[in-house]
Short mmCIF file of C-alpha atoms in Angstrom, two decimals:
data_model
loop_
_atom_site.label_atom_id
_atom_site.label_comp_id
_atom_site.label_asym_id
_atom_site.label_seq_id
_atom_site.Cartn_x
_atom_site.Cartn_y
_atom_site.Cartn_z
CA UNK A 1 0.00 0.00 0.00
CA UNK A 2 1.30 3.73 -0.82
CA UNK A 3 -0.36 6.43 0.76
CA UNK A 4 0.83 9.85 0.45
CA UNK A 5 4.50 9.15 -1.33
CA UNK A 6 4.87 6.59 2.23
CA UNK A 7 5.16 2.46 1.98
CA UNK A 8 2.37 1.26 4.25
CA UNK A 9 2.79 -2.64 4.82
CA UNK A 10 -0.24 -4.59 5.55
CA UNK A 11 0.94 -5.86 8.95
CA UNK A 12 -2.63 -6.61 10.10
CA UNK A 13 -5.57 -9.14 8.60
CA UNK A 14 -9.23 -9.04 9.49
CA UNK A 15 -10.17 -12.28 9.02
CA UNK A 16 -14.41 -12.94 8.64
CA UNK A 17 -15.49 -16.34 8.73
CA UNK A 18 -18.55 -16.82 7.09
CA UNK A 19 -20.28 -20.49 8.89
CA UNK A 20 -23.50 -22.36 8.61
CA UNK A 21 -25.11 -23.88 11.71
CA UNK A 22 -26.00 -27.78 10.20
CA UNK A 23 -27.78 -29.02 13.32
CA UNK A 24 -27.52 -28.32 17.22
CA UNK A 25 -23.56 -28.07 17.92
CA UNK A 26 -22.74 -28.99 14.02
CA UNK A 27 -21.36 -25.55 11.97
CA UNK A 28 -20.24 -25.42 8.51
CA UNK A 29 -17.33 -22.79 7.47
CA UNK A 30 -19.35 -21.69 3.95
CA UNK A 31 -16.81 -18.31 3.21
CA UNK A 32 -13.84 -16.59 4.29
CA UNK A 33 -12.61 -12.91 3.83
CA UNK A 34 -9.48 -11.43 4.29
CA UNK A 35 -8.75 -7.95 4.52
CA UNK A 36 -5.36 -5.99 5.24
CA UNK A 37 -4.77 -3.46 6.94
CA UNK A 38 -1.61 -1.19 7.92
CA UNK A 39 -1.34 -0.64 12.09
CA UNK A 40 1.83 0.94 13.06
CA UNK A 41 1.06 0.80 16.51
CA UNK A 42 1.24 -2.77 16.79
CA UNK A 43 3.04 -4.60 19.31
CA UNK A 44 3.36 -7.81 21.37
CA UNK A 45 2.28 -7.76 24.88
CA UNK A 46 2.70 -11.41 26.03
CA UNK A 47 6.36 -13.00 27.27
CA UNK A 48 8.07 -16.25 26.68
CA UNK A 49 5.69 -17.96 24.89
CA UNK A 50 2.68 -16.55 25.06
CA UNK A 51 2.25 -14.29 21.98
CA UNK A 52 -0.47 -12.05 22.64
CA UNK A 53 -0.69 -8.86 20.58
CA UNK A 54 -2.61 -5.12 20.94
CA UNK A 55 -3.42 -5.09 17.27
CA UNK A 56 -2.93 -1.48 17.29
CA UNK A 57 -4.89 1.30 16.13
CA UNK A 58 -5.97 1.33 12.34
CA UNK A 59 -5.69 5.16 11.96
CA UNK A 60 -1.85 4.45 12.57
CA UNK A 61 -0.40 3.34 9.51
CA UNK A 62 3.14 1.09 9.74
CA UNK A 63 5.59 3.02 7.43
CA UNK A 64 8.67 1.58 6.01
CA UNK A 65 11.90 3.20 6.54
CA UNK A 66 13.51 3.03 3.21
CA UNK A 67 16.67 4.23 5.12
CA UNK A 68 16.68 2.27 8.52
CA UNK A 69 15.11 -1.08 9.48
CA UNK A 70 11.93 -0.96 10.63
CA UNK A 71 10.37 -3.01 13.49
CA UNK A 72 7.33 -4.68 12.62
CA UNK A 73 4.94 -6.83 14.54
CA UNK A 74 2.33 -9.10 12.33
CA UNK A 75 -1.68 -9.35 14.09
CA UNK A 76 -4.52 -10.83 13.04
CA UNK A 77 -8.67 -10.91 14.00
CA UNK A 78 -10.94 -13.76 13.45
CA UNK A 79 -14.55 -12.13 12.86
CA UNK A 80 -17.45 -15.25 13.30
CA UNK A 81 -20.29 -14.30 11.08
CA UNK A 82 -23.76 -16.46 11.15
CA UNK A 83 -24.53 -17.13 7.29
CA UNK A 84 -28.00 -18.76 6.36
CA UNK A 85 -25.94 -20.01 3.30
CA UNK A 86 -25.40 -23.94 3.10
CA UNK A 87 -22.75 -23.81 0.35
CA UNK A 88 -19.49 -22.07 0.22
CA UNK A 89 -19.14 -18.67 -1.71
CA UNK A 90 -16.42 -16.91 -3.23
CA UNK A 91 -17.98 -13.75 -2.32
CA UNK A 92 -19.63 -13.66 -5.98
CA UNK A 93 -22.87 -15.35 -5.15
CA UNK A 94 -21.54 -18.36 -6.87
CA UNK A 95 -21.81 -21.40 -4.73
CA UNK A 96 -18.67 -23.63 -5.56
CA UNK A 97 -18.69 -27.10 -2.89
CA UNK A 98 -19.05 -27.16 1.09
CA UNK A 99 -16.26 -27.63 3.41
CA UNK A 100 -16.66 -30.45 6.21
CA UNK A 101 -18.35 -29.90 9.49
CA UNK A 102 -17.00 -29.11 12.55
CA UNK A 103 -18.27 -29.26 16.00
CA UNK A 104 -18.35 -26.88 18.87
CA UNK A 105 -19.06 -23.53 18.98
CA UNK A 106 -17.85 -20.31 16.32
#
C-alpha cells in the first residue's frame, strides 16, 4: 500500500469467517474474507511464549523506513459471522462445494 508518497505494509488481517449452523452443535465454514490493513502501533504484549498482541490502532499506519530497518509486529482478528448459506461462496454469489463440518461452537 502507498499512501501519500509513504510504503504502508499490511501488517494486520481481518479475518471474517462466514459459517453455517448444520444441526444443534454442528457448523459449517461456507466463506472466508481477508482484509489488510496497515497498524503501526502494533506490538506484542505477552512474554516467553505466550504471543499475545494489541493489534494497534488502524488510523496508525506502519511506514517503512527506506533508510533504517523498521520493526514490525504481524496481528490478526478472526470475525465469526452467522450465514443462512449452506454452500461455500467466493464472495460472488456463486456457490462452488461445502467444506466439512466441525463441531463446537464459532
Amino acid at each position: 500500500m502507498i499512501e501519500n508518497e509513504e510504503p504502508h505494509l499490511g501488517n494486520h488481517y481481518d479475518i471474517f469467517v462466514d459459517y453455517h449452523q448444520v444441526r444443534q452443535g454442528e457448523f459449517r465454514v461456507v466463506g472466508i474474507i481477508v482484509e489488510p490493513r496497515s497498524r503501526g502501533s502494533s506490538k506484542r504484549t505477552g512474554s516467553g511464549t505466550d504471543m499475545s498482541a494489541d493489534c494497534g490502532d488502524e488510523h496508525v499506519p506502519q511506514v517503512l523506513s527506506e533508510k533504517d530497518f523498521t520493526d514490525v509486529t504481524w496481528t490478526y482478528s478472526v470475525y465469526w459471522q452467522p450465514s443462512p448459506s449452506r454452500l461455500l461462496h467466493d464472495g460472488t454469489n456463486t456457490s462452488m462445494f461445502s467444506i466439512p463440518r466441525f463441531t463446537g461452537s464459532p
